[in-house]
Amino acid sequence: MKQLLVIIVVLFLSACSSTTPRIASIPTGASTPLDLALCPMKVSNAPKTSAGKVQRQSALACLNDIELLINPAPDSCLSSGFGTLGRNHRGIDYHKRPAGNVIAAGDGVIKTITYRKKDFGNWIIISHGANVYTAYGHLARTSPHLRVGMEIKQGQYLGIMGQTGAGANGVHLHFEVRQGNIHTPQGWWGLTPLNPFRLAGDC
Ligand SMILES: [Zn+2]
């Protein structure tokens, strides 16, 4: 009887922990095109655009059979693209005013939640399996529900974009997609950064 009670309590607690807010306005379905405008300010390393919008068939990206959202900052605009043209930028920047929500790009497990004073401020890394990782930087604040090792679903709330850390030019989300073996001395920094816009669409 006591064991049964413990099981019930555990089930109840795990149900509670999975009720962190989920953002409704994320693209669903394989054929949802990416509807992403360039921000009004000068955008560096912008991918090809038509009428101020990023040209891309799918709002999703597929990497090693892992499905990721291209834009984990709903209703934002693109403020900087990926690449080394002019500066060494290993990610994509998204901006919104007032500061927008940041959501998980894909299902996974929280690998890191930390504060990086010298660069990315409030910083979250998610492990998606298959050597695929995403990271989220400069957040104004992270969700108090998040814990390292916790499972997370695509679209689940991570925090609010901001300009914490150093070098953040205005409120934005710095989003990175990387792949490789994280279990080396370099850890995250030894992984290969990828341009999400160059990845294939739906898995
Ligand atoms: Zn950035």
mmCIF file with all atom_site columns, C-alpha atoms and ligand atoms in Angstrom:
data_model
loop_
_atom_site.group_PDB
_atom_site.id
_atom_site.type_symbol
_atom_site.label_atom_id
_atom_site.label_alt_id
_atom_site.label_comp_id
_atom_site.label_asym_id
_atom_site.label_entity_id
_atom_site.label_seq_id
_atom_site.pdbx_PDB_ins_code
_atom_site.Cartn_x
_atom_site.Cartn_y
_atom_site.Cartn_z
_atom_site.occupancy
_atom_site.B_iso_or_equiv
_atom_site.pdbx_formal_charge
_atom_site.auth_seq_id
_atom_site.auth_comp_id
_atom_site.auth_asym_id
_atom_site.auth_atom_id
_atom_site.pdbx_PDB_model_num
ATOM   1   C  CA . MET A 1 1   ? 0.000  0.000  0.000   1.00 0.00 ? 1   MET A CA 1
ATOM   2   C  CA . LYS A 1 2   ? 2.830  2.379  0.905   1.00 0.00 ? 2   LYS A CA 1
ATOM   3   C  CA . GLN A 1 3   ? 4.571  1.589  -2.406  1.00 0.00 ? 3   GLN A CA 1
ATOM   4   C  CA . LEU A 1 4   ? 1.377  2.366  -4.303  1.00 0.00 ? 4   LEU A CA 1
ATOM   5   C  CA . LEU A 1 5   ? 1.152  5.722  -2.552  1.00 0.00 ? 5   LEU A CA 1
ATOM   6   C  CA . VAL A 1 6   ? 4.758  6.526  -3.532  1.00 0.00 ? 6   VAL A CA 1
ATOM   7   C  CA . ILE A 1 7   ? 4.014  5.659  -7.173  1.00 0.00 ? 7   ILE A CA 1
ATOM   8   C  CA . ILE A 1 8   ? 0.938  7.890  -7.160  1.00 0.00 ? 8   ILE A CA 1
ATOM   9   C  CA . VAL A 1 9   ? 2.901  10.790 -5.665  1.00 0.00 ? 9   VAL A CA 1
ATOM   10  C  CA . VAL A 1 10  ? 5.700  10.337 -8.232  1.00 0.00 ? 10  VAL A CA 1
ATOM   11  C  CA . LEU A 1 11  ? 3.188  10.260 -11.097 1.00 0.00 ? 11  LEU A CA 1
ATOM   12  C  CA . PHE A 1 12  ? 1.503  13.368 -9.740  1.00 0.00 ? 12  PHE A CA 1
ATOM   13  C  CA . LEU A 1 13  ? 4.808  15.240 -9.427  1.00 0.00 ? 13  LEU A CA 1
ATOM   14  C  CA . SER A 1 14  ? 5.969  14.267 -12.900 1.00 0.00 ? 14  SER A CA 1
ATOM   15  C  CA . ALA A 1 15  ? 2.632  15.407 -14.318 1.00 0.00 ? 15  ALA A CA 1
ATOM   16  C  CA . CYS A 1 16  ? 3.112  18.782 -12.619 1.00 0.00 ? 16  CYS A CA 1
ATOM   17  C  CA . SER A 1 17  ? 6.638  19.216 -13.922 1.00 0.00 ? 17  SER A CA 1
ATOM   18  C  CA . SER A 1 18  ? 5.467  18.732 -17.507 1.00 0.00 ? 18  SER A CA 1
ATOM   19  C  CA . THR A 1 19  ? 2.943  21.545 -17.331 1.00 0.00 ? 19  THR A CA 1
ATOM   20  C  CA . THR A 1 20  ? 5.375  24.385 -17.978 1.00 0.00 ? 20  THR A CA 1
ATOM   21  C  CA . PRO A 1 21  ? 3.798  26.765 -20.482 1.00 0.00 ? 21  PRO A CA 1
ATOM   22  C  CA . ARG A 1 22  ? 3.862  25.804 -24.134 1.00 0.00 ? 22  ARG A CA 1
ATOM   23  C  CA . ILE A 1 23  ? 3.665  28.520 -26.740 1.00 0.00 ? 23  ILE A CA 1
ATOM   24  C  CA . ALA A 1 24  ? 0.754  28.039 -29.100 1.00 0.00 ? 24  ALA A CA 1
ATOM   25  C  CA . SER A 1 25  ? 1.941  29.917 -32.162 1.00 0.00 ? 25  SER A CA 1
ATOM   26  C  CA . ILE A 1 26  ? 4.620  27.545 -33.386 1.00 0.00 ? 26  ILE A CA 1
ATOM   27  C  CA . PRO A 1 27  ? 4.470  26.032 -36.840 1.00 0.00 ? 27  PRO A CA 1
ATOM   28  C  CA . THR A 1 28  ? 3.078  22.538 -36.959 1.00 0.00 ? 28  THR A CA 1
ATOM   29  C  CA . GLY A 1 29  ? 2.921  20.152 -39.860 1.00 0.00 ? 29  GLY A CA 1
ATOM   30  C  CA . ALA A 1 30  ? 5.610  19.302 -42.320 1.00 0.00 ? 30  ALA A CA 1
ATOM   31  C  CA . SER A 1 31  ? 4.711  21.787 -45.042 1.00 0.00 ? 31  SER A CA 1
ATOM   32  C  CA . THR A 1 32  ? 4.474  24.999 -42.992 1.00 0.00 ? 32  THR A CA 1
ATOM   33  C  CA . PRO A 1 33  ? 6.606  27.542 -44.856 1.00 0.00 ? 33  PRO A CA 1
ATOM   34  C  CA . LEU A 1 34  ? 8.914  29.833 -42.905 1.00 0.00 ? 34  LEU A CA 1
ATOM   35  C  CA . ASP A 1 35  ? 7.306  33.249 -42.494 1.00 0.00 ? 35  ASP A CA 1
ATOM   36  C  CA . LEU A 1 36  ? 10.251 35.317 -41.323 1.00 0.00 ? 36  LEU A CA 1
ATOM   37  C  CA . ALA A 1 37  ? 10.928 38.969 -42.096 1.00 0.00 ? 37  ALA A CA 1
ATOM   38  C  CA . LEU A 1 38  ? 14.233 40.768 -41.892 1.00 0.00 ? 38  LEU A CA 1
ATOM   39  C  CA . CYS A 1 39  ? 14.329 43.309 -39.060 1.00 0.00 ? 39  CYS A CA 1
ATOM   40  C  CA . PRO A 1 40  ? 14.151 46.983 -40.037 1.00 0.00 ? 40  PRO A CA 1
ATOM   41  C  CA . MET A 1 41  ? 17.734 47.624 -38.892 1.00 0.00 ? 41  MET A CA 1
ATOM   42  C  CA . LYS A 1 42  ? 20.697 46.648 -41.072 1.00 0.00 ? 42  LYS A CA 1
ATOM   43  C  CA . VAL A 1 43  ? 20.907 42.853 -41.085 1.00 0.00 ? 43  VAL A CA 1
ATOM   44  C  CA . SER A 1 44  ? 24.339 41.287 -41.551 1.00 0.00 ? 44  SER A CA 1
ATOM   45  C  CA . ASN A 1 45  ? 24.840 37.931 -43.281 1.00 0.00 ? 45  ASN A CA 1
ATOM   46  C  CA . ALA A 1 46  ? 21.181 37.796 -44.267 1.00 0.00 ? 46  ALA A CA 1
ATOM   47  C  CA . PRO A 1 47  ? 20.119 34.754 -46.264 1.00 0.00 ? 47  PRO A CA 1
ATOM   48  C  CA . LYS A 1 48  ? 18.495 35.352 -49.641 1.00 0.00 ? 48  LYS A CA 1
ATOM   49  C  CA . THR A 1 49  ? 15.250 37.203 -49.288 1.00 0.00 ? 49  THR A CA 1
ATOM   50  C  CA . SER A 1 50  ? 12.253 38.195 -51.300 1.00 0.00 ? 50  SER A CA 1
ATOM   51  C  CA . ALA A 1 51  ? 10.349 41.362 -50.365 1.00 0.00 ? 51  ALA A CA 1
ATOM   52  C  CA . GLY A 1 52  ? 12.146 41.558 -47.031 1.00 0.00 ? 52  GLY A CA 1
ATOM   53  C  CA . LYS A 1 53  ? 11.385 37.955 -46.087 1.00 0.00 ? 53  LYS A CA 1
ATOM   54  C  CA . VAL A 1 54  ? 13.637 34.944 -45.758 1.00 0.00 ? 54  VAL A CA 1
ATOM   55  C  CA . GLN A 1 55  ? 13.058 32.575 -48.642 1.00 0.00 ? 55  GLN A CA 1
ATOM   56  C  CA . ARG A 1 56  ? 12.688 29.110 -47.256 1.00 0.00 ? 56  ARG A CA 1
ATOM   57  C  CA . GLN A 1 57  ? 10.139 26.401 -47.912 1.00 0.00 ? 57  GLN A CA 1
ATOM   58  C  CA . SER A 1 58  ? 10.059 24.891 -44.455 1.00 0.00 ? 58  SER A CA 1
ATOM   59  C  CA . ALA A 1 59  ? 9.834  26.341 -40.960 1.00 0.00 ? 59  ALA A CA 1
ATOM   60  C  CA . LEU A 1 60  ? 11.535 23.134 -39.821 1.00 0.00 ? 60  LEU A CA 1
ATOM   61  C  CA . ALA A 1 61  ? 15.027 21.786 -40.223 1.00 0.00 ? 61  ALA A CA 1
ATOM   62  C  CA . CYS A 1 62  ? 16.107 18.161 -40.146 1.00 0.00 ? 62  CYS A CA 1
ATOM   63  C  CA . LEU A 1 63  ? 19.525 17.172 -38.835 1.00 0.00 ? 63  LEU A CA 1
ATOM   64  C  CA . ASN A 1 64  ? 20.428 13.507 -38.251 1.00 0.00 ? 64  ASN A CA 1
ATOM   65  C  CA . ASP A 1 65  ? 16.683 12.747 -38.222 1.00 0.00 ? 65  ASP A CA 1
ATOM   66  C  CA . ILE A 1 66  ? 16.112 15.324 -35.471 1.00 0.00 ? 66  ILE A CA 1
ATOM   67  C  CA . GLU A 1 67  ? 13.388 17.864 -36.223 1.00 0.00 ? 67  GLU A CA 1
ATOM   68  C  CA . LEU A 1 68  ? 14.134 21.461 -35.218 1.00 0.00 ? 68  LEU A CA 1
ATOM   69  C  CA . LEU A 1 69  ? 12.284 24.744 -35.540 1.00 0.00 ? 69  LEU A CA 1
ATOM   70  C  CA . ILE A 1 70  ? 14.249 27.202 -37.662 1.00 0.00 ? 70  ILE A CA 1
ATOM   71  C  CA . ASN A 1 71  ? 12.989 30.071 -35.495 1.00 0.00 ? 71  ASN A CA 1
ATOM   72  C  CA . PRO A 1 72  ? 12.636 29.398 -31.753 1.00 0.00 ? 72  PRO A CA 1
ATOM   73  C  CA . ALA A 1 73  ? 11.562 33.021 -31.133 1.00 0.00 ? 73  ALA A CA 1
ATOM   74  C  CA . PRO A 1 74  ? 7.930  33.220 -32.330 1.00 0.00 ? 74  PRO A CA 1
ATOM   75  C  CA . ASP A 1 75  ? 6.842  36.374 -34.178 1.00 0.00 ? 75  ASP A CA 1
ATOM   76  C  CA . SER A 1 76  ? 10.369 37.816 -34.222 1.00 0.00 ? 76  SER A CA 1
ATOM   77  C  CA . CYS A 1 77  ? 12.382 39.126 -37.156 1.00 0.00 ? 77  CYS A CA 1
ATOM   78  C  CA . LEU A 1 78  ? 15.819 38.094 -38.348 1.00 0.00 ? 78  LEU A CA 1
ATOM   79  C  CA . SER A 1 79  ? 18.438 40.565 -37.089 1.00 0.00 ? 79  SER A CA 1
ATOM   80  C  CA . SER A 1 80  ? 21.611 38.689 -38.074 1.00 0.00 ? 80  SER A CA 1
ATOM   81  C  CA . GLY A 1 81  ? 22.399 35.681 -40.210 1.00 0.00 ? 81  GLY A CA 1
ATOM   82  C  CA . PHE A 1 82  ? 25.022 32.988 -39.870 1.00 0.00 ? 82  PHE A CA 1
ATOM   83  C  CA . GLY A 1 83  ? 28.565 33.251 -41.072 1.00 0.00 ? 83  GLY A CA 1
ATOM   84  C  CA . THR A 1 84  ? 31.929 34.848 -41.028 1.00 0.00 ? 84  THR A CA 1
ATOM   85  C  CA . LEU A 1 85  ? 31.195 37.699 -43.422 1.00 0.00 ? 85  LEU A CA 1
ATOM   86  C  CA . GLY A 1 86  ? 32.311 40.732 -41.433 1.00 0.00 ? 86  GLY A CA 1
ATOM   87  C  CA . ARG A 1 87  ? 32.255 38.894 -38.125 1.00 0.00 ? 87  ARG A CA 1
ATOM   88  C  CA . ASN A 1 88  ? 32.513 35.408 -36.764 1.00 0.00 ? 88  ASN A CA 1
ATOM   89  C  CA . HIS A 1 89  ? 28.886 34.578 -36.068 1.00 0.00 ? 89  HIS A CA 1
ATOM   90  C  CA . ARG A 1 90  ? 28.155 30.935 -35.251 1.00 0.00 ? 90  ARG A CA 1
ATOM   91  C  CA . GLY A 1 91  ? 24.430 31.396 -34.887 1.00 0.00 ? 91  GLY A CA 1
ATOM   92  C  CA . ILE A 1 92  ? 21.304 33.270 -35.945 1.00 0.00 ? 92  ILE A CA 1
ATOM   93  C  CA . ASP A 1 93  ? 19.903 36.328 -34.192 1.00 0.00 ? 93  ASP A CA 1
ATOM   94  C  CA . TYR A 1 94  ? 16.200 37.009 -33.749 1.00 0.00 ? 94  TYR A CA 1
ATOM   95  C  CA . HIS A 1 95  ? 14.750 40.267 -32.447 1.00 0.00 ? 95  HIS A CA 1
ATOM   96  C  CA . LYS A 1 96  ? 11.338 41.324 -31.184 1.00 0.00 ? 96  LYS A CA 1
ATOM   97  C  CA . ARG A 1 97  ? 9.931  44.362 -29.407 1.00 0.00 ? 97  ARG A CA 1
ATOM   98  C  CA . PRO A 1 98  ? 8.802  44.055 -26.704 1.00 0.00 ? 98  PRO A CA 1
ATOM   99  C  CA . ALA A 1 99  ? 11.201 41.211 -25.961 1.00 0.00 ? 99  ALA A CA 1
ATOM   100 C  CA . GLY A 1 100 ? 9.705  37.924 -27.135 1.00 0.00 ? 100 GLY A CA 1
ATOM   101 C  CA . ASN A 1 101 ? 9.472  34.393 -25.820 1.00 0.00 ? 101 ASN A CA 1
ATOM   102 C  CA . VAL A 1 102 ? 12.135 31.814 -26.536 1.00 0.00 ? 102 VAL A CA 1
ATOM   103 C  CA . ILE A 1 103 ? 11.030 28.204 -27.049 1.00 0.00 ? 103 ILE A CA 1
ATOM   104 C  CA . ALA A 1 104 ? 12.792 24.877 -27.505 1.00 0.00 ? 104 ALA A CA 1
ATOM   105 C  CA . ALA A 1 105 ? 13.604 24.177 -31.161 1.00 0.00 ? 105 ALA A CA 1
ATOM   106 C  CA . GLY A 1 106 ? 13.099 20.461 -30.714 1.00 0.00 ? 106 GLY A CA 1
ATOM   107 C  CA . ASP A 1 107 ? 12.454 17.648 -28.248 1.00 0.00 ? 107 ASP A CA 1
ATOM   108 C  CA . GLY A 1 108 ? 15.422 16.900 -26.016 1.00 0.00 ? 108 GLY A CA 1
ATOM   109 C  CA . VAL A 1 109 ? 17.042 17.143 -22.615 1.00 0.00 ? 109 VAL A CA 1
ATOM   110 C  CA . ILE A 1 110 ? 18.370 20.283 -20.937 1.00 0.00 ? 110 ILE A CA 1
ATOM   111 C  CA . LYS A 1 111 ? 22.150 19.933 -20.975 1.00 0.00 ? 111 LYS A CA 1
ATOM   112 C  CA . THR A 1 112 ? 23.271 23.309 -19.584 1.00 0.00 ? 112 THR A CA 1
ATOM   113 C  CA . ILE A 1 113 ? 21.723 26.312 -17.875 1.00 0.00 ? 113 ILE A CA 1
ATOM   114 C  CA . THR A 1 114 ? 24.302 28.875 -16.909 1.00 0.00 ? 114 THR A CA 1
ATOM   115 C  CA . TYR A 1 115 ? 25.299 32.522 -16.958 1.00 0.00 ? 115 TYR A CA 1
ATOM   116 C  CA . ARG A 1 116 ? 28.184 33.455 -19.286 1.00 0.00 ? 116 ARG A CA 1
ATOM   117 C  CA . LYS A 1 117 ? 29.291 36.924 -18.252 1.00 0.00 ? 117 LYS A CA 1
ATOM   118 C  CA . LYS A 1 118 ? 31.863 37.369 -21.033 1.00 0.00 ? 118 LYS A CA 1
ATOM   119 C  CA . ASP A 1 119 ? 29.643 36.501 -23.991 1.00 0.00 ? 119 ASP A CA 1
ATOM   120 C  CA . PHE A 1 120 ? 26.189 34.910 -24.069 1.00 0.00 ? 120 PHE A CA 1
ATOM   121 C  CA . GLY A 1 121 ? 24.735 35.875 -20.679 1.00 0.00 ? 121 GLY A CA 1
ATOM   122 C  CA . ASN A 1 122 ? 21.864 33.572 -19.726 1.00 0.00 ? 122 ASN A CA 1
ATOM   123 C  CA . TRP A 1 123 ? 22.673 30.511 -21.808 1.00 0.00 ? 123 TRP A CA 1
ATOM   124 C  CA . ILE A 1 124 ? 20.802 27.232 -22.322 1.00 0.00 ? 124 ILE A CA 1
ATOM   125 C  CA . ILE A 1 125 ? 21.978 24.164 -24.229 1.00 0.00 ? 125 ILE A CA 1
ATOM   126 C  CA . ILE A 1 126 ? 19.561 21.388 -25.231 1.00 0.00 ? 126 ILE A CA 1
ATOM   127 C  CA . SER A 1 127 ? 20.727 17.922 -26.285 1.00 0.00 ? 127 SER A CA 1
ATOM   128 C  CA . HIS A 1 128 ? 18.390 16.479 -28.924 1.00 0.00 ? 128 HIS A CA 1
ATOM   129 C  CA . GLY A 1 129 ? 20.123 13.107 -29.336 1.00 0.00 ? 129 GLY A CA 1
ATOM   130 C  CA . ALA A 1 130 ? 21.994 11.902 -32.441 1.00 0.00 ? 130 ALA A CA 1
ATOM   131 C  CA . ASN A 1 131 ? 24.820 14.355 -31.610 1.00 0.00 ? 131 ASN A CA 1
ATOM   132 C  CA . VAL A 1 132 ? 22.519 17.324 -32.298 1.00 0.00 ? 132 VAL A CA 1
ATOM   133 C  CA . TYR A 1 133 ? 22.476 20.311 -29.934 1.00 0.00 ? 133 TYR A CA 1
ATOM   134 C  CA . THR A 1 134 ? 20.895 23.752 -29.855 1.00 0.00 ? 134 THR A CA 1
ATOM   135 C  CA . ALA A 1 135 ? 21.797 26.734 -27.685 1.00 0.00 ? 135 ALA A CA 1
ATOM   136 C  CA . TYR A 1 136 ? 20.021 29.943 -26.715 1.00 0.00 ? 136 TYR A CA 1
ATOM   137 C  CA . GLY A 1 137 ? 21.914 33.020 -25.570 1.00 0.00 ? 137 GLY A CA 1
ATOM   138 C  CA . HIS A 1 138 ? 21.522 36.561 -24.189 1.00 0.00 ? 138 HIS A CA 1
ATOM   139 C  CA . LEU A 1 139 ? 18.203 35.624 -22.513 1.00 0.00 ? 139 LEU A CA 1
ATOM   140 C  CA . ALA A 1 140 ? 16.880 38.279 -20.134 1.00 0.00 ? 140 ALA A CA 1
ATOM   141 C  CA . ARG A 1 141 ? 15.722 35.438 -17.920 1.00 0.00 ? 141 ARG A CA 1
ATOM   142 C  CA . THR A 1 142 ? 15.249 31.710 -18.114 1.00 0.00 ? 142 THR A CA 1
ATOM   143 C  CA . SER A 1 143 ? 12.135 29.832 -17.043 1.00 0.00 ? 143 SER A CA 1
ATOM   144 C  CA . PRO A 1 144 ? 12.337 28.908 -13.337 1.00 0.00 ? 144 PRO A CA 1
ATOM   145 C  CA . HIS A 1 145 ? 10.881 25.491 -14.247 1.00 0.00 ? 145 HIS A CA 1
ATOM   146 C  CA . LEU A 1 146 ? 13.994 24.401 -16.121 1.00 0.00 ? 146 LEU A CA 1
ATOM   147 C  CA . ARG A 1 147 ? 16.501 21.968 -14.618 1.00 0.00 ? 147 ARG A CA 1
ATOM   148 C  CA . VAL A 1 148 ? 19.582 20.314 -16.093 1.00 0.00 ? 148 VAL A CA 1
ATOM   149 C  CA . GLY A 1 149 ? 18.674 16.765 -17.140 1.00 0.00 ? 149 GLY A CA 1
ATOM   150 C  CA . MET A 1 150 ? 14.997 17.589 -17.569 1.00 0.00 ? 150 MET A CA 1
ATOM   151 C  CA . GLU A 1 151 ? 13.196 16.443 -20.695 1.00 0.00 ? 151 GLU A CA 1
ATOM   152 C  CA . ILE A 1 152 ? 11.814 19.193 -22.854 1.00 0.00 ? 152 ILE A CA 1
ATOM   153 C  CA . LYS A 1 153 ? 9.403  19.231 -25.784 1.00 0.00 ? 153 LYS A CA 1
ATOM   154 C  CA . GLN A 1 154 ? 9.573  21.197 -29.008 1.00 0.00 ? 154 GLN A CA 1
ATOM   155 C  CA . GLY A 1 155 ? 7.839  24.537 -28.463 1.00 0.00 ? 155 GLY A CA 1
ATOM   156 C  CA . GLN A 1 156 ? 8.221  24.486 -24.676 1.00 0.00 ? 156 GLN A CA 1
ATOM   157 C  CA . TYR A 1 157 ? 8.960  27.829 -23.055 1.00 0.00 ? 157 TYR A CA 1
ATOM   158 C  CA . LEU A 1 158 ? 12.630 28.486 -22.192 1.00 0.00 ? 158 LEU A CA 1
ATOM   159 C  CA . GLY A 1 159 ? 12.639 32.183 -21.290 1.00 0.00 ? 159 GLY A CA 1
ATOM   160 C  CA . ILE A 1 160 ? 12.578 35.730 -22.632 1.00 0.00 ? 160 ILE A CA 1
ATOM   161 C  CA . MET A 1 161 ? 15.069 37.161 -25.106 1.00 0.00 ? 161 MET A CA 1
ATOM   162 C  CA . GLY A 1 162 ? 17.337 39.928 -23.831 1.00 0.00 ? 162 GLY A CA 1
ATOM   163 C  CA . GLN A 1 163 ? 20.835 41.348 -24.000 1.00 0.00 ? 163 GLN A CA 1
ATOM   164 C  CA . THR A 1 164 ? 22.617 39.748 -21.047 1.00 0.00 ? 164 THR A CA 1
ATOM   165 C  CA . GLY A 1 165 ? 26.316 38.925 -21.186 1.00 0.00 ? 165 GLY A CA 1
ATOM   166 C  CA . ALA A 1 166 ? 28.655 40.929 -23.396 1.00 0.00 ? 166 ALA A CA 1
ATOM   167 C  CA . GLY A 1 167 ? 28.528 42.109 -26.984 1.00 0.00 ? 167 GLY A CA 1
ATOM   168 C  CA . ALA A 1 168 ? 24.758 41.918 -27.372 1.00 0.00 ? 168 ALA A CA 1
ATOM   169 C  CA . ASN A 1 169 ? 23.725 44.752 -29.626 1.00 0.00 ? 169 ASN A CA 1
ATOM   170 C  CA . GLY A 1 170 ? 20.115 45.228 -28.548 1.00 0.00 ? 170 GLY A CA 1
ATOM   171 C  CA . VAL A 1 171 ? 17.515 42.764 -27.320 1.00 0.00 ? 171 VAL A CA 1
ATOM   172 C  CA . HIS A 1 172 ? 17.647 39.504 -29.240 1.00 0.00 ? 172 HIS A CA 1
ATOM   173 C  CA . LEU A 1 173 ? 17.958 35.730 -29.113 1.00 0.00 ? 173 LEU A CA 1
ATOM   174 C  CA . HIS A 1 174 ? 21.282 34.269 -30.230 1.00 0.00 ? 174 HIS A CA 1
ATOM   175 C  CA . PHE A 1 175 ? 20.401 30.763 -31.485 1.00 0.00 ? 175 PHE A CA 1
ATOM   176 C  CA . GLU A 1 176 ? 22.936 28.090 -32.385 1.00 0.00 ? 176 GLU A CA 1
ATOM   177 C  CA . VAL A 1 177 ? 22.646 24.633 -33.917 1.00 0.00 ? 177 VAL A CA 1
ATOM   178 C  CA . ARG A 1 178 ? 25.679 22.374 -33.536 1.00 0.00 ? 178 ARG A CA 1
ATOM   179 C  CA . GLN A 1 179 ? 26.540 18.742 -34.091 1.00 0.00 ? 179 GLN A CA 1
ATOM   180 C  CA . GLY A 1 180 ? 29.321 16.447 -32.955 1.00 0.00 ? 180 GLY A CA 1
ATOM   181 C  CA . ASN A 1 181 ? 30.728 14.765 -29.863 1.00 0.00 ? 181 ASN A CA 1
ATOM   182 C  CA . ILE A 1 182 ? 30.223 17.014 -26.844 1.00 0.00 ? 182 ILE A CA 1
ATOM   183 C  CA . HIS A 1 183 ? 32.215 14.662 -24.582 1.00 0.00 ? 183 HIS A CA 1
ATOM   184 C  CA . THR A 1 184 ? 35.608 16.164 -25.400 1.00 0.00 ? 184 THR A CA 1
ATOM   185 C  CA . PRO A 1 185 ? 37.652 18.711 -23.407 1.00 0.00 ? 185 PRO A CA 1
ATOM   186 C  CA . GLN A 1 186 ? 36.245 21.479 -25.623 1.00 0.00 ? 186 GLN A CA 1
ATOM   187 C  CA . GLY A 1 187 ? 32.660 20.411 -24.898 1.00 0.00 ? 187 GLY A CA 1
ATOM   188 C  CA . TRP A 1 188 ? 30.186 22.636 -26.705 1.00 0.00 ? 188 TRP A CA 1
ATOM   189 C  CA . TRP A 1 189 ? 32.958 24.681 -28.322 1.00 0.00 ? 189 TRP A CA 1
ATOM   190 C  CA . GLY A 1 190 ? 34.378 21.575 -30.009 1.00 0.00 ? 190 GLY A CA 1
ATOM   191 C  CA . LEU A 1 191 ? 31.125 20.946 -31.883 1.00 0.00 ? 191 LEU A CA 1
ATOM   192 C  CA . THR A 1 192 ? 30.563 22.033 -35.468 1.00 0.00 ? 192 THR A CA 1
ATOM   193 C  CA . PRO A 1 193 ? 28.296 25.092 -35.781 1.00 0.00 ? 193 PRO A CA 1
ATOM   194 C  CA . LEU A 1 194 ? 25.735 24.834 -38.574 1.00 0.00 ? 194 LEU A CA 1
ATOM   195 C  CA . ASN A 1 195 ? 23.651 27.348 -40.465 1.00 0.00 ? 195 ASN A CA 1
ATOM   196 C  CA . PRO A 1 196 ? 20.025 26.371 -39.777 1.00 0.00 ? 196 PRO A CA 1
ATOM   197 C  CA . PHE A 1 197 ? 18.923 27.942 -43.075 1.00 0.00 ? 197 PHE A CA 1
ATOM   198 C  CA . ARG A 1 198 ? 21.180 25.533 -44.958 1.00 0.00 ? 198 ARG A CA 1
ATOM   199 C  CA . LEU A 1 199 ? 19.678 22.438 -43.355 1.00 0.00 ? 199 LEU A CA 1
ATOM   200 C  CA . ALA A 1 200 ? 17.130 20.293 -45.162 1.00 0.00 ? 200 ALA A CA 1
ATOM   201 C  CA . GLY A 1 201 ? 13.458 20.730 -44.278 1.00 0.00 ? 201 GLY A CA 1
ATOM   202 C  CA . ASP A 1 202 ? 11.186 18.312 -42.492 1.00 0.00 ? 202 ASP A CA 1
ATOM   203 C  CA . CYS A 1 203 ? 12.499 14.886 -41.495 1.00 0.00 ? 203 CYS A CA 1
HETATM 204 ZN ZN . ZN  B 2 .   ? 24.185 36.100 -32.418 1.00 0.00 ? 1   ZN  B ZN 1
#
